[in-house]
GROMACS .gro file of C-alpha atoms in nm:
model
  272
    1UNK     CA    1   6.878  13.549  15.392
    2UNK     CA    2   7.143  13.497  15.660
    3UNK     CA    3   6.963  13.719  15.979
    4UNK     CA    4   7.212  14.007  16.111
    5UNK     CA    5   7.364  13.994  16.452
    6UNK     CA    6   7.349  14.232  16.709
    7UNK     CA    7   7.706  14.175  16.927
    8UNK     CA    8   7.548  14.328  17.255
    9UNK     CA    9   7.171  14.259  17.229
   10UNK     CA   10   7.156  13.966  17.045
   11UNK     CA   11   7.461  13.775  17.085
   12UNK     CA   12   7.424  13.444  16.865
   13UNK     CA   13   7.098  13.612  16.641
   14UNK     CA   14   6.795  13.412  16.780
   15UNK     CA   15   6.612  13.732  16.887
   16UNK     CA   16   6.658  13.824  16.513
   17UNK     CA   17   6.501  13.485  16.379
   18UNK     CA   18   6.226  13.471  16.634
   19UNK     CA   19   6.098  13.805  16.539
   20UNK     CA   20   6.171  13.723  16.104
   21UNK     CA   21   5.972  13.395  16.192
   22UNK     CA   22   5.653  13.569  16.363
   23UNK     CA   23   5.646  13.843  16.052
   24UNK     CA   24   5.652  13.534  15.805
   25UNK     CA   25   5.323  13.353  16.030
   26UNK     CA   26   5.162  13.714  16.028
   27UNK     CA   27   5.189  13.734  15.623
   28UNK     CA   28   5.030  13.360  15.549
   29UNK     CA   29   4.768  13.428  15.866
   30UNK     CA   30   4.643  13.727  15.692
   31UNK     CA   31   4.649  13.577  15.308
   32UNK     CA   32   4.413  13.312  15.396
   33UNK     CA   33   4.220  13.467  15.608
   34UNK     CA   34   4.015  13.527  15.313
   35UNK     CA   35   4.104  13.284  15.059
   36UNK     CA   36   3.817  13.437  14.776
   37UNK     CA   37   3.946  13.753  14.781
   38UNK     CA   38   4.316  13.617  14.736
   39UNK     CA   39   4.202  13.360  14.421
   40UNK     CA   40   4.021  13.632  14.276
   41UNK     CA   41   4.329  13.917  14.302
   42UNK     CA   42   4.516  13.621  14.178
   43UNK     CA   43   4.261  13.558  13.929
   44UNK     CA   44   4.275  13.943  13.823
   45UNK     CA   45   4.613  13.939  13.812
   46UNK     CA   46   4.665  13.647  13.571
   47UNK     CA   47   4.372  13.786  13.335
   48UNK     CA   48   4.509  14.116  13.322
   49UNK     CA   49   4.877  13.949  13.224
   50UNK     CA   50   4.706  13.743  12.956
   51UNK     CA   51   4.529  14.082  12.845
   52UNK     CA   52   4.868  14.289  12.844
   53UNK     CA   53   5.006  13.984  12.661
   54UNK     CA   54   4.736  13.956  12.358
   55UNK     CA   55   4.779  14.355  12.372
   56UNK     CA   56   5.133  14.294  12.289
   57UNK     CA   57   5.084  14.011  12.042
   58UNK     CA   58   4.820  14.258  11.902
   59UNK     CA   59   4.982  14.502  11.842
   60UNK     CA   60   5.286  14.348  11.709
   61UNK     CA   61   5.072  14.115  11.448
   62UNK     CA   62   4.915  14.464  11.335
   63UNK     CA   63   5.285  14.640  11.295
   64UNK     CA   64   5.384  14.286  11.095
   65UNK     CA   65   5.114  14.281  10.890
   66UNK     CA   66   5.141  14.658  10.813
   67UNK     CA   67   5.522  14.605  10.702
   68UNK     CA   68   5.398  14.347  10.495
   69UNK     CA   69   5.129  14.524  10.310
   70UNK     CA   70   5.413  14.835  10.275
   71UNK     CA   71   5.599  14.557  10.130
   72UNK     CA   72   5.394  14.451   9.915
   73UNK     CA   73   5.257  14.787   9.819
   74UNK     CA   74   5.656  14.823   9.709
   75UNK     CA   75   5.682  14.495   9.532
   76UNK     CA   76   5.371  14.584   9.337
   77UNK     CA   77   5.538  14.940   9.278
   78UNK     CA   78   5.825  14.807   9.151
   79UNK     CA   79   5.725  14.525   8.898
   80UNK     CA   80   5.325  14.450   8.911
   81UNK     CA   81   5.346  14.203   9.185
   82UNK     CA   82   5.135  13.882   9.167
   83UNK     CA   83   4.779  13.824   9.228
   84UNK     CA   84   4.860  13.481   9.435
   85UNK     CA   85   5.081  13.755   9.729
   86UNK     CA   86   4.711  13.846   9.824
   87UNK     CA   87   4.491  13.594   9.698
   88UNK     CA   88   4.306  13.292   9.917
   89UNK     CA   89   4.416  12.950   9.867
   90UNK     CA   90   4.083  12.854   9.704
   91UNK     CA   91   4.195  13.143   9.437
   92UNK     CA   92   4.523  12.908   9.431
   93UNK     CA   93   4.383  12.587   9.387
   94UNK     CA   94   4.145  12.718   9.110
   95UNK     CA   95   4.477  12.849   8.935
   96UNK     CA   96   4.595  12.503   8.958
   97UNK     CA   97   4.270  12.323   8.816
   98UNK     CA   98   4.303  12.555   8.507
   99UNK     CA   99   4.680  12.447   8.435
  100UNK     CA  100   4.533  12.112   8.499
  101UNK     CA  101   4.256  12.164   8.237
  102UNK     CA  102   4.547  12.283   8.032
  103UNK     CA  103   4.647  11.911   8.021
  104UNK     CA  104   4.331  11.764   7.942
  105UNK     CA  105   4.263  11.642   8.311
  106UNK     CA  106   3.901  11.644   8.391
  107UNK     CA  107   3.788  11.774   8.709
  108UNK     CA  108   3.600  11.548   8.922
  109UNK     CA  109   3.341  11.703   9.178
  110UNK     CA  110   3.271  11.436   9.459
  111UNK     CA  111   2.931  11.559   9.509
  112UNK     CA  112   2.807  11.479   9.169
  113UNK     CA  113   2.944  11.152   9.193
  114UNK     CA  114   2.811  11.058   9.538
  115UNK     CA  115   2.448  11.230   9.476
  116UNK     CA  116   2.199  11.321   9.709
  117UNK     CA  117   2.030  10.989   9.812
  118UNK     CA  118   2.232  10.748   9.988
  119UNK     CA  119   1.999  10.454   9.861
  120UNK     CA  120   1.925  10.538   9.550
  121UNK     CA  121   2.187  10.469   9.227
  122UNK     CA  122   2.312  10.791   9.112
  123UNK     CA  123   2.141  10.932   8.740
  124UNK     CA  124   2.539  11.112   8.682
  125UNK     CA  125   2.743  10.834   8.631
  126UNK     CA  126   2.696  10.548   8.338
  127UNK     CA  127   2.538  10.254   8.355
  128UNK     CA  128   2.745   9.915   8.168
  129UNK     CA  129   2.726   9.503   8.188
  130UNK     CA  130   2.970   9.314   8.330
  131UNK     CA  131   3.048   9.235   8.022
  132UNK     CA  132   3.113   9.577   7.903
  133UNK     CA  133   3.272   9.686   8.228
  134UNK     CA  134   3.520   9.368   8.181
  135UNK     CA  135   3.607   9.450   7.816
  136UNK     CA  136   3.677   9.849   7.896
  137UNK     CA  137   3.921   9.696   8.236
  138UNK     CA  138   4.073   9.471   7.935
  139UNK     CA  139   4.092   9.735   7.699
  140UNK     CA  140   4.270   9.940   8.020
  141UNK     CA  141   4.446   9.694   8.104
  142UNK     CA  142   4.574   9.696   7.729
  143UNK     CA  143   4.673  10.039   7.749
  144UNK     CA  144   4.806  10.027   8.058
  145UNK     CA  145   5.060   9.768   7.932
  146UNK     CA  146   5.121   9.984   7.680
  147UNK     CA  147   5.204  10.287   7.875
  148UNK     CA  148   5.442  10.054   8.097
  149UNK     CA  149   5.618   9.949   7.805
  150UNK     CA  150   5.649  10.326   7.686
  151UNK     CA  151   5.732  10.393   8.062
  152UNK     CA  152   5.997  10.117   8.013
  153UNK     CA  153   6.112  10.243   7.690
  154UNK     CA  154   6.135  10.606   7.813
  155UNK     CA  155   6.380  10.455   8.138
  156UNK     CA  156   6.590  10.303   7.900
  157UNK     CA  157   6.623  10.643   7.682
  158UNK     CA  158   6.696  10.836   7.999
  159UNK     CA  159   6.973  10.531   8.077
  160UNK     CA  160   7.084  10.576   7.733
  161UNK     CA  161   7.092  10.968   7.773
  162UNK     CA  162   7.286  10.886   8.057
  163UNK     CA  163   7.554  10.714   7.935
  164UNK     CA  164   7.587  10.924   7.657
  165UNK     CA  165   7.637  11.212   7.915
  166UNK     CA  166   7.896  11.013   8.126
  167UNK     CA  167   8.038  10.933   7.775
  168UNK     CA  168   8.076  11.344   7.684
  169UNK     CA  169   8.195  11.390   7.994
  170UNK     CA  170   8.449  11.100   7.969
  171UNK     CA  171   8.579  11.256   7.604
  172UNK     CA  172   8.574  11.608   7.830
  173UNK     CA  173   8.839  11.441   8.073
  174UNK     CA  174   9.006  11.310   7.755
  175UNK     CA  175   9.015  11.637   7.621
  176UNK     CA  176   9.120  11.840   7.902
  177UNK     CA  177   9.414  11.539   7.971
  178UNK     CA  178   9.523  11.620   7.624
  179UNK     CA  179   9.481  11.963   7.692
  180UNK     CA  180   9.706  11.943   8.028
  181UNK     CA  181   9.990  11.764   7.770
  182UNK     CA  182   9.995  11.991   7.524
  183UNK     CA  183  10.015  12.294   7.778
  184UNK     CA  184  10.300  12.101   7.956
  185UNK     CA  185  10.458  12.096   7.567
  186UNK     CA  186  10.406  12.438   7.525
  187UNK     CA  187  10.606  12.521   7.864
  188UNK     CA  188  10.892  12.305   7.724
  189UNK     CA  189  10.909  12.533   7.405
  190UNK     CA  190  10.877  12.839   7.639
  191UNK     CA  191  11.170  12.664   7.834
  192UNK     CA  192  11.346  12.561   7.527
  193UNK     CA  193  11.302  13.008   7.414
  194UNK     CA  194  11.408  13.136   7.725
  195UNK     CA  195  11.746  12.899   7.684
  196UNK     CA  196  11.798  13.017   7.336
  197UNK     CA  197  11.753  13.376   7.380
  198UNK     CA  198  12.016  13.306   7.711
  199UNK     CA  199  12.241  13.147   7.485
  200UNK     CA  200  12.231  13.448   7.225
  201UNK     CA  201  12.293  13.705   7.477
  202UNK     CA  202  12.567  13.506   7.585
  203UNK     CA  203  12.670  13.489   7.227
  204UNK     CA  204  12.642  13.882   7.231
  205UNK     CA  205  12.837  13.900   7.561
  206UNK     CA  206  13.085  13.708   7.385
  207UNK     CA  207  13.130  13.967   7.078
  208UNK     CA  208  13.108  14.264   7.247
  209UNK     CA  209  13.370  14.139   7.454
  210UNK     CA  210  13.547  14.069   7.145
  211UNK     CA  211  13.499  14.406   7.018
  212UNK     CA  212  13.669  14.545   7.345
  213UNK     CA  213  13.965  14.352   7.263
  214UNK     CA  214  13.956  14.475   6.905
  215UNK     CA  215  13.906  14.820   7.041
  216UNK     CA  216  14.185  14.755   7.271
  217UNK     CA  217  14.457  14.648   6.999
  218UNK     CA  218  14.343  14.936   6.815
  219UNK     CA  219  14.429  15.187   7.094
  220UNK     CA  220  14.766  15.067   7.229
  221UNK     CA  221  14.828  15.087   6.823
  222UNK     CA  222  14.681  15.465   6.782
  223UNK     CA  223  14.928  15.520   7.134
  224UNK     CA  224  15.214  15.337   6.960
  225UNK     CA  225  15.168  15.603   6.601
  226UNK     CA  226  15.151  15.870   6.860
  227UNK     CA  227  15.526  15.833   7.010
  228UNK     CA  228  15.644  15.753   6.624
  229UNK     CA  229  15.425  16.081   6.484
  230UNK     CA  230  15.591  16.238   6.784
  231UNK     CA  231  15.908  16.137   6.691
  232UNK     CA  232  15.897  16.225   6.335
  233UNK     CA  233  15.822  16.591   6.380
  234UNK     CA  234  16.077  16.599   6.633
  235UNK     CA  235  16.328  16.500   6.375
  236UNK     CA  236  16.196  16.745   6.101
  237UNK     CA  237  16.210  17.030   6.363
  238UNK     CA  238  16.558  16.938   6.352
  239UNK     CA  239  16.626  16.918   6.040
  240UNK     CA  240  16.486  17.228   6.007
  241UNK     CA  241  16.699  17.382   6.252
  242UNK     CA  242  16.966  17.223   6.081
  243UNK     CA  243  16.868  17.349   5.732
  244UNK     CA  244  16.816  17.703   5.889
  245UNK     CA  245  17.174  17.700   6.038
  246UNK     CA  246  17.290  17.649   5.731
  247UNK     CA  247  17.138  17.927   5.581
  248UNK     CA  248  17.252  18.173   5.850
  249UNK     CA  249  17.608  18.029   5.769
  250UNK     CA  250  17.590  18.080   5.414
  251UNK     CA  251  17.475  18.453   5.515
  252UNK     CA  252  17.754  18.489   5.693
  253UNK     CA  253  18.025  18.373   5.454
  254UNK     CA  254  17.828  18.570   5.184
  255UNK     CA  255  17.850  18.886   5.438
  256UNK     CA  256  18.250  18.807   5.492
  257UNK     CA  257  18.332  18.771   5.156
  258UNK     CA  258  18.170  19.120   5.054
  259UNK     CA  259  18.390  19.230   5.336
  260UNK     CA  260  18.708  19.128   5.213
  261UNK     CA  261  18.627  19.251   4.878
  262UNK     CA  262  18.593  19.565   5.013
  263UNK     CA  263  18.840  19.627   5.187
  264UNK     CA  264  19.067  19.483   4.885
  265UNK     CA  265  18.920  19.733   4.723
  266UNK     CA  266  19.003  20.029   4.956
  267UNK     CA  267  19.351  19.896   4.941
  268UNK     CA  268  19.378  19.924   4.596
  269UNK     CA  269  19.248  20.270   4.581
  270UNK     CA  270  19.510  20.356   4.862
  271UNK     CA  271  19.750  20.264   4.614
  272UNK     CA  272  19.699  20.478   4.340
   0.00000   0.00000   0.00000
């Protein structure tokens, strides 16, 4: 750390250093000036960090293994749980043998085999010739050619699965190309549908325009009757008047000639 200046006493900071420096030789004077007592606070110190430290590790291995066990304790709640979540691995491999045994594989115990004396022949396992020993090898030998041609036999069947696989999948691709044809077929027909049924509303477009002109005709006609209907009753109003002039004529001359009459009359009867 940069040491401060003083601007009257200590102009350019030396005073400063000299007295930082003679704290620093004070410190290491007095920390070896008894070097057991410093290893063995430094010795306490480090012991009590790798304490606190195993406290810790402690303590959290305890809280793991305490939300496992609540885990488990769930699991086992929930659906039974299984005896190999708890069990040792020596449970395990005994699980294992048993499948094994399931198979008809022997289980072989070293011990037995080895025996107790390391110069003596052990009484567990059989005694054979050369002889013997060579014609069992043959005879294993034998089978083992055997197995390798079943071996053999049962590579070939897997090739042959195999290429009856690639050969299902290779009528699948077949399939689904035909597949892709006949769906592009069926979107020409839906093409070919939606241009029909455009075509017949255009063909209905056409008629009902047809219709309108039909319509049309037949309403400049009904206007035509309408003037001639007009017309007519116009002239038999006419007539009418006509006819009833005549009438009021004929009145008339009827009501003139009784007048005359009478007054011939009268004049005859003056007469007399």
């Amino acid at each position: 750390m940069a040491t401060k200046k003083n601007p009257i006493t200590d102009p350019d900071g030396s005073k400063a250093a000299a007295q930082a420096d003679r704290v620093a030789r004070q410190r290491i004077k007095e920390r070896f000036s008894n070097p057991l007592e410093a290893a063995q606070n430094t010795v306490e110190a480090a012991n009590s960090a790798v304490k606190n430290v195993a406290s810790t590790a402690q303590s959290v291995s305890n809280g793991v293994n305490a939300v496992s066990n609540n885990f488990k304790a769930v699991r086992r709640a929930f659906d039974g749980g299984s005896e190999l979540v708890t069990s040792s691995s020596d449970d395990s491999f005994a699980k294992a043998e048993q499948i094994a045994q399931g198979f008809g594989i022997a289980d072989i115990s070293p011990k037995e085999l080895m025996g107790s004396d390391p110069y003596a022949a052990d009484a567990s396992i059989p005694e054979m010739t050369a002889a013997e020993a060579n014609r069992h090898k043959l005879t294993i030998q034998r089978q083992n050619n055997a197995l390798d041609v079943r071996l053999e036999k049962i590579k070939q069947g897997r090739k042959v699965v195999q290429l009856a696989t690639e050969n299902c999948r290779l009528i699948g691709d077949v399939v689904g190309f035909h597949t892709a044809g006949i769906e592009v077929g069926s979107k020409i027909i839906e093409n070919q549908i939606a241009d029909t049924n455009y075509r017949s509303k255009q063909s209905k477009l056409e008629q009902t325009e047809e219709l309108l002109t039909q319509q049309i005709i037949a309403t400049q006609g009904t206007v035509n009757l309408t003037e001639g209907i007009r017309l007519e009753w116009n002239l038999k109003f006419e007539r009418q008047q006509a006819k009833n002039q005549g009438l009021r004529l004929e009145v008339e001359g009827a009501v003139r000639d009784a007048e005359i009459k009478r007054q011939e009359l009268e004049a005859k009867l003056l007469e007399v």
